[in-house]
Coordinates of C-alpha atoms in Angstrom, one line a residue:
M1 CA -16.8 -4.0 7.4
I2 CA -15.1 -0.8 5.5
Q3 CA -16.2 2.3 7.8
L4 CA -15.9 5.4 4.9
P5 CA -15.1 8.9 6.3
I6 CA -18.4 11.0 5.3
C7 CA -18.8 14.7 6.0
P8 CA -21.5 15.0 8.5
V9 CA -22.3 18.7 7.5
C10 CA -23.5 17.5 3.3
N11 CA -22.7 13.2 3.7
E12 CA -20.3 13.7 0.6
P13 CA -17.5 11.7 1.1
V14 CA -14.0 13.3 2.1
A15 CA -10.0 12.4 2.3
D16 CA -8.2 13.8 4.7
Q17 CA -5.9 15.6 1.2
P18 CA -6.8 17.7 -0.6
A19 CA -6.2 15.9 -4.1
T20 CA -3.5 17.8 -4.6
H21 CA -1.7 16.2 -2.2
W22 CA -2.6 12.3 -3.6
T23 CA 0.7 11.6 -4.6
N24 CA 2.7 12.5 -1.6
A25 CA 4.7 10.4 1.2
Y26 CA 2.4 11.8 4.0
R27 CA -1.2 12.2 4.9
G28 CA -2.1 16.2 5.6
G29 CA -5.3 15.1 7.9
I30 CA -6.1 18.7 8.7
P31 CA -9.0 19.4 6.7
W32 CA -10.4 17.0 5.4
W33 CA -11.7 17.1 1.9
H34 CA -14.9 17.3 -0.3
L35 CA -14.0 14.9 -2.7
A36 CA -17.1 16.5 -5.5
D37 CA -15.3 20.4 -5.7
N38 CA -12.1 19.5 -3.8
S39 CA -13.1 21.9 -1.3
P40 CA -12.3 22.3 2.9
I41 CA -14.9 20.0 5.3
C42 CA -17.8 21.8 6.2
A43 CA -17.6 24.3 9.3
A44 CA -18.4 22.7 12.7
A45 CA -21.5 24.4 14.8
D46 CA -18.4 26.3 16.0
G47 CA -17.5 27.9 13.4
Q48 CA -14.3 24.9 13.2
P49 CA -13.5 22.5 10.3
S50 CA -16.3 19.4 11.6
Q51 CA -14.0 15.8 11.8
P52 CA -15.0 12.7 9.8
A53 CA -17.9 10.5 10.3
L54 CA -17.4 7.0 10.0
V55 CA -20.1 5.3 8.1
A56 CA -20.2 0.9 6.8
D57 CA -20.0 0.4 3.5
P58 CA -23.3 -0.5 2.8
L59 CA -22.3 -3.6 0.4
P60 CA -23.7 -6.5 2.0
V61 CA -21.1 -8.7 4.1
D62 CA -20.4 -11.8 2.1
S63 CA -20.0 -14.7 4.0
Q64 CA -17.7 -16.8 2.4
T65 CA -15.0 -14.4 1.4
S66 CA -15.3 -12.6 5.6
T67 CA -12.6 -15.1 7.1
W68 CA -10.4 -14.4 4.6
L69 CA -10.9 -11.3 4.5
D70 CA -10.1 -11.1 8.6
E71 CA -6.8 -13.7 7.9
M72 CA -5.0 -11.3 5.2
S73 CA -5.6 -8.3 7.9
R74 CA -3.8 -10.5 9.6
L75 CA -1.2 -11.5 6.8
F76 CA -0.9 -7.6 5.7
A77 CA -1.2 -6.2 9.0
V78 CA 0.4 -2.0 9.4
D79 CA 2.8 -3.6 12.4
G80 CA 3.9 -6.4 10.3
P81 CA 7.4 -7.0 8.1
Y82 CA 7.9 -4.8 5.6
D83 CA 10.4 -6.8 2.5
P84 CA 10.5 -6.8 -1.2
A85 CA 8.9 -10.0 -1.0
R86 CA 6.0 -9.3 1.4
L87 CA 5.0 -6.6 -1.2
G88 CA 5.4 -8.2 -4.6
S89 CA 2.8 -11.1 -2.8
A90 CA 0.1 -8.3 -2.1
I91 CA 0.7 -7.3 -5.1
T92 CA 0.7 -11.0 -6.8
A93 CA -3.0 -11.5 -4.4
A94 CA -3.9 -8.4 -6.2
E95 CA -3.1 -9.5 -9.9
H96 CA -4.6 -13.4 -8.5
L97 CA -8.0 -10.9 -8.5
S98 CA -8.4 -9.5 -11.9
R99 CA -9.5 -11.9 -13.6
W100 CA -12.3 -12.4 -11.6
L101 CA -12.9 -8.7 -11.2
H102 CA -12.5 -8.5 -15.1
T103 CA -15.6 -11.5 -15.6
A104 CA -18.0 -9.7 -12.4
T105 CA -17.6 -7.0 -14.2
G106 CA -18.1 -7.8 -17.5
P107 CA -21.5 -7.6 -19.7
F108 CA -24.1 -11.0 -18.4
S109 CA -21.4 -10.9 -15.2
A110 CA -22.1 -7.4 -14.1
L111 CA -26.0 -7.9 -14.1
L112 CA -25.6 -10.8 -10.5
T113 CA -22.7 -8.1 -9.8
L114 CA -24.3 -4.6 -9.3
P115 CA -28.6 -5.2 -9.4
T116 CA -28.8 -2.1 -7.8
P117 CA -27.4 2.0 -8.1
S118 CA -26.5 1.0 -4.0
D119 CA -24.0 -1.5 -5.7
V120 CA -22.8 0.6 -7.6
S121 CA -22.3 3.6 -6.3
S122 CA -20.1 1.5 -3.6
L123 CA -18.0 0.0 -5.6
I124 CA -16.8 3.8 -7.4
G125 CA -16.2 4.3 -3.9
H126 CA -13.6 0.7 -3.8
L127 CA -13.0 2.2 -7.1
H128 CA -11.7 5.8 -6.6
R129 CA -9.4 4.6 -3.5
S130 CA -7.8 2.0 -5.2
T131 CA -7.3 4.5 -7.5
R132 CA -5.6 6.8 -5.1
L133 CA -3.3 4.5 -3.3
L134 CA -2.4 4.0 -6.8
A135 CA -1.0 7.4 -7.9
R136 CA 0.9 7.3 -4.1
V137 CA 2.4 4.2 -4.5
H138 CA 3.4 5.3 -8.3
A139 CA 4.9 8.7 -6.4
Q140 CA 7.0 6.5 -3.9
T141 CA 8.7 4.7 -5.6
G142 CA 9.9 6.9 -8.1
S143 CA 11.3 9.1 -5.4
Y144 CA 12.4 6.0 -3.3
L145 CA 14.5 5.5 -6.2
L146 CA 15.9 8.0 -7.4
D147 CA 17.1 8.7 -3.7
Q148 CA 18.3 5.8 -3.7
A149 CA 21.0 6.2 -6.4
R150 CA 21.7 9.5 -5.2
Q151 CA 22.9 8.2 -1.7
A152 CA 24.4 5.6 -3.5
H153 CA 28.9 6.4 -4.0
L154 CA 29.0 4.2 -6.6
P155 CA 32.8 2.7 -5.8
S156 CA 32.9 0.7 -8.8
L157 CA 32.0 3.9 -11.4
D158 CA 33.5 7.3 -12.1
D159 CA 31.6 10.8 -12.3
S160 CA 30.1 10.5 -15.6
E161 CA 28.3 6.5 -14.9
G162 CA 27.3 7.7 -12.6
G163 CA 25.8 10.6 -13.1
D164 CA 24.6 8.2 -16.4
V165 CA 22.8 6.8 -13.5
I166 CA 21.3 9.1 -12.0
D167 CA 19.9 10.6 -14.8
A168 CA 18.2 6.6 -15.2
V169 CA 17.1 7.0 -12.3
D170 CA 15.7 10.7 -12.4
D171 CA 13.7 9.4 -16.1
I172 CA 12.1 6.4 -14.0
R173 CA 11.1 9.1 -11.6
A174 CA 9.8 11.2 -13.9
W175 CA 8.1 8.2 -15.3
L176 CA 6.6 7.2 -13.5
Q177 CA 5.3 10.1 -11.1
D178 CA 3.6 11.1 -15.0
A179 CA 2.0 8.1 -14.0
A180 CA 0.9 9.1 -10.5
D181 CA 0.1 12.1 -11.9
W182 CA -2.6 10.5 -14.2
L183 CA -4.0 8.3 -12.0
A184 CA -4.3 11.0 -9.5
Q185 CA -6.4 13.2 -11.7
S186 CA -8.7 9.3 -12.4
A187 CA -9.0 8.8 -8.9
Q188 CA -10.1 12.9 -8.5
A189 CA -13.0 12.2 -11.3
S190 CA -14.1 8.7 -10.0
G191 CA -14.1 10.3 -6.1
V192 CA -16.4 13.3 -8.6
A193 CA -18.1 10.1 -10.0
W194 CA -18.4 8.5 -6.3
S195 CA -20.2 11.3 -5.2
S196 CA -22.7 12.0 -7.0
A197 CA -23.8 8.3 -7.5
R198 CA -24.1 8.3 -3.1
K199 CA -27.1 11.0 -4.3
V200 CA -28.6 9.0 -6.8
T201 CA -28.7 6.1 -4.6
A202 CA -29.8 8.1 -1.7
A203 CA -32.7 9.5 -4.5
S204 CA -33.3 6.6 -5.4
H205 CA -34.6 5.5 -1.9
L206 CA -36.7 7.8 -1.6
G207 CA -40.7 7.4 -2.8
P208 CA -42.5 9.5 -4.3
S209 CA -43.9 13.3 -3.1
P210 CA -47.6 13.6 -1.3
T211 CA -48.2 16.2 -3.2
A212 CA -47.2 13.7 -6.9
I213 CA -49.2 11.4 -5.5
G214 CA -52.5 13.1 -5.3
T215 CA -51.6 14.4 -8.6
D216 CA -51.0 10.5 -10.3
R217 CA -54.0 10.2 -8.7
Q218 CA -55.9 12.8 -9.4
E219 CA -54.8 12.2 -14.0
G220 CA -55.7 7.9 -12.8
Q221 CA -59.2 9.5 -12.6
R222 CA -59.3 11.8 -15.9

């Protein structure tokens, strides 16, 4: 079950970085930040920044895929191997799911996969977190590529050729950084949408107030 970090004071979703740092290599952690307006997490009773509360994703458990999820968590464990083939396998797995996602959000399948406001809210949350991750991946890939090119001695190239290689790699890094910035902006917008969707979902779970019910009854009697 996915655990979502929520501000314990205002019940808004939070992230461990401000939006301006979503493409950075490292997390900030203190304080946490609201997704709705990029403000620090609400203060606790002692005036210090609160620690987020972890709540379960409200989507129901899919019994047919729970075993697969467990296996994926073991296969792609944080302390597992890191190599090009493993990274390629992870990307390929995501690519295999893309056609299903395309169909599942179509005009007919969406009636089954997104039947309630709560389901839609959860999906927006997943989109936000995935987009935020992709923004970081783009930025860090470009930075790593440029660092590799700068650290290489390039013994087979003279200075001018080496400089051309560095310039070309720097252009690649700039393009990837542009993509990362656009993704971060998209993640920020979807974060605001997620926060709003959670409010709509919470409101839809509340019934009409006693005053409203009494008014409706009076109108019906007239």
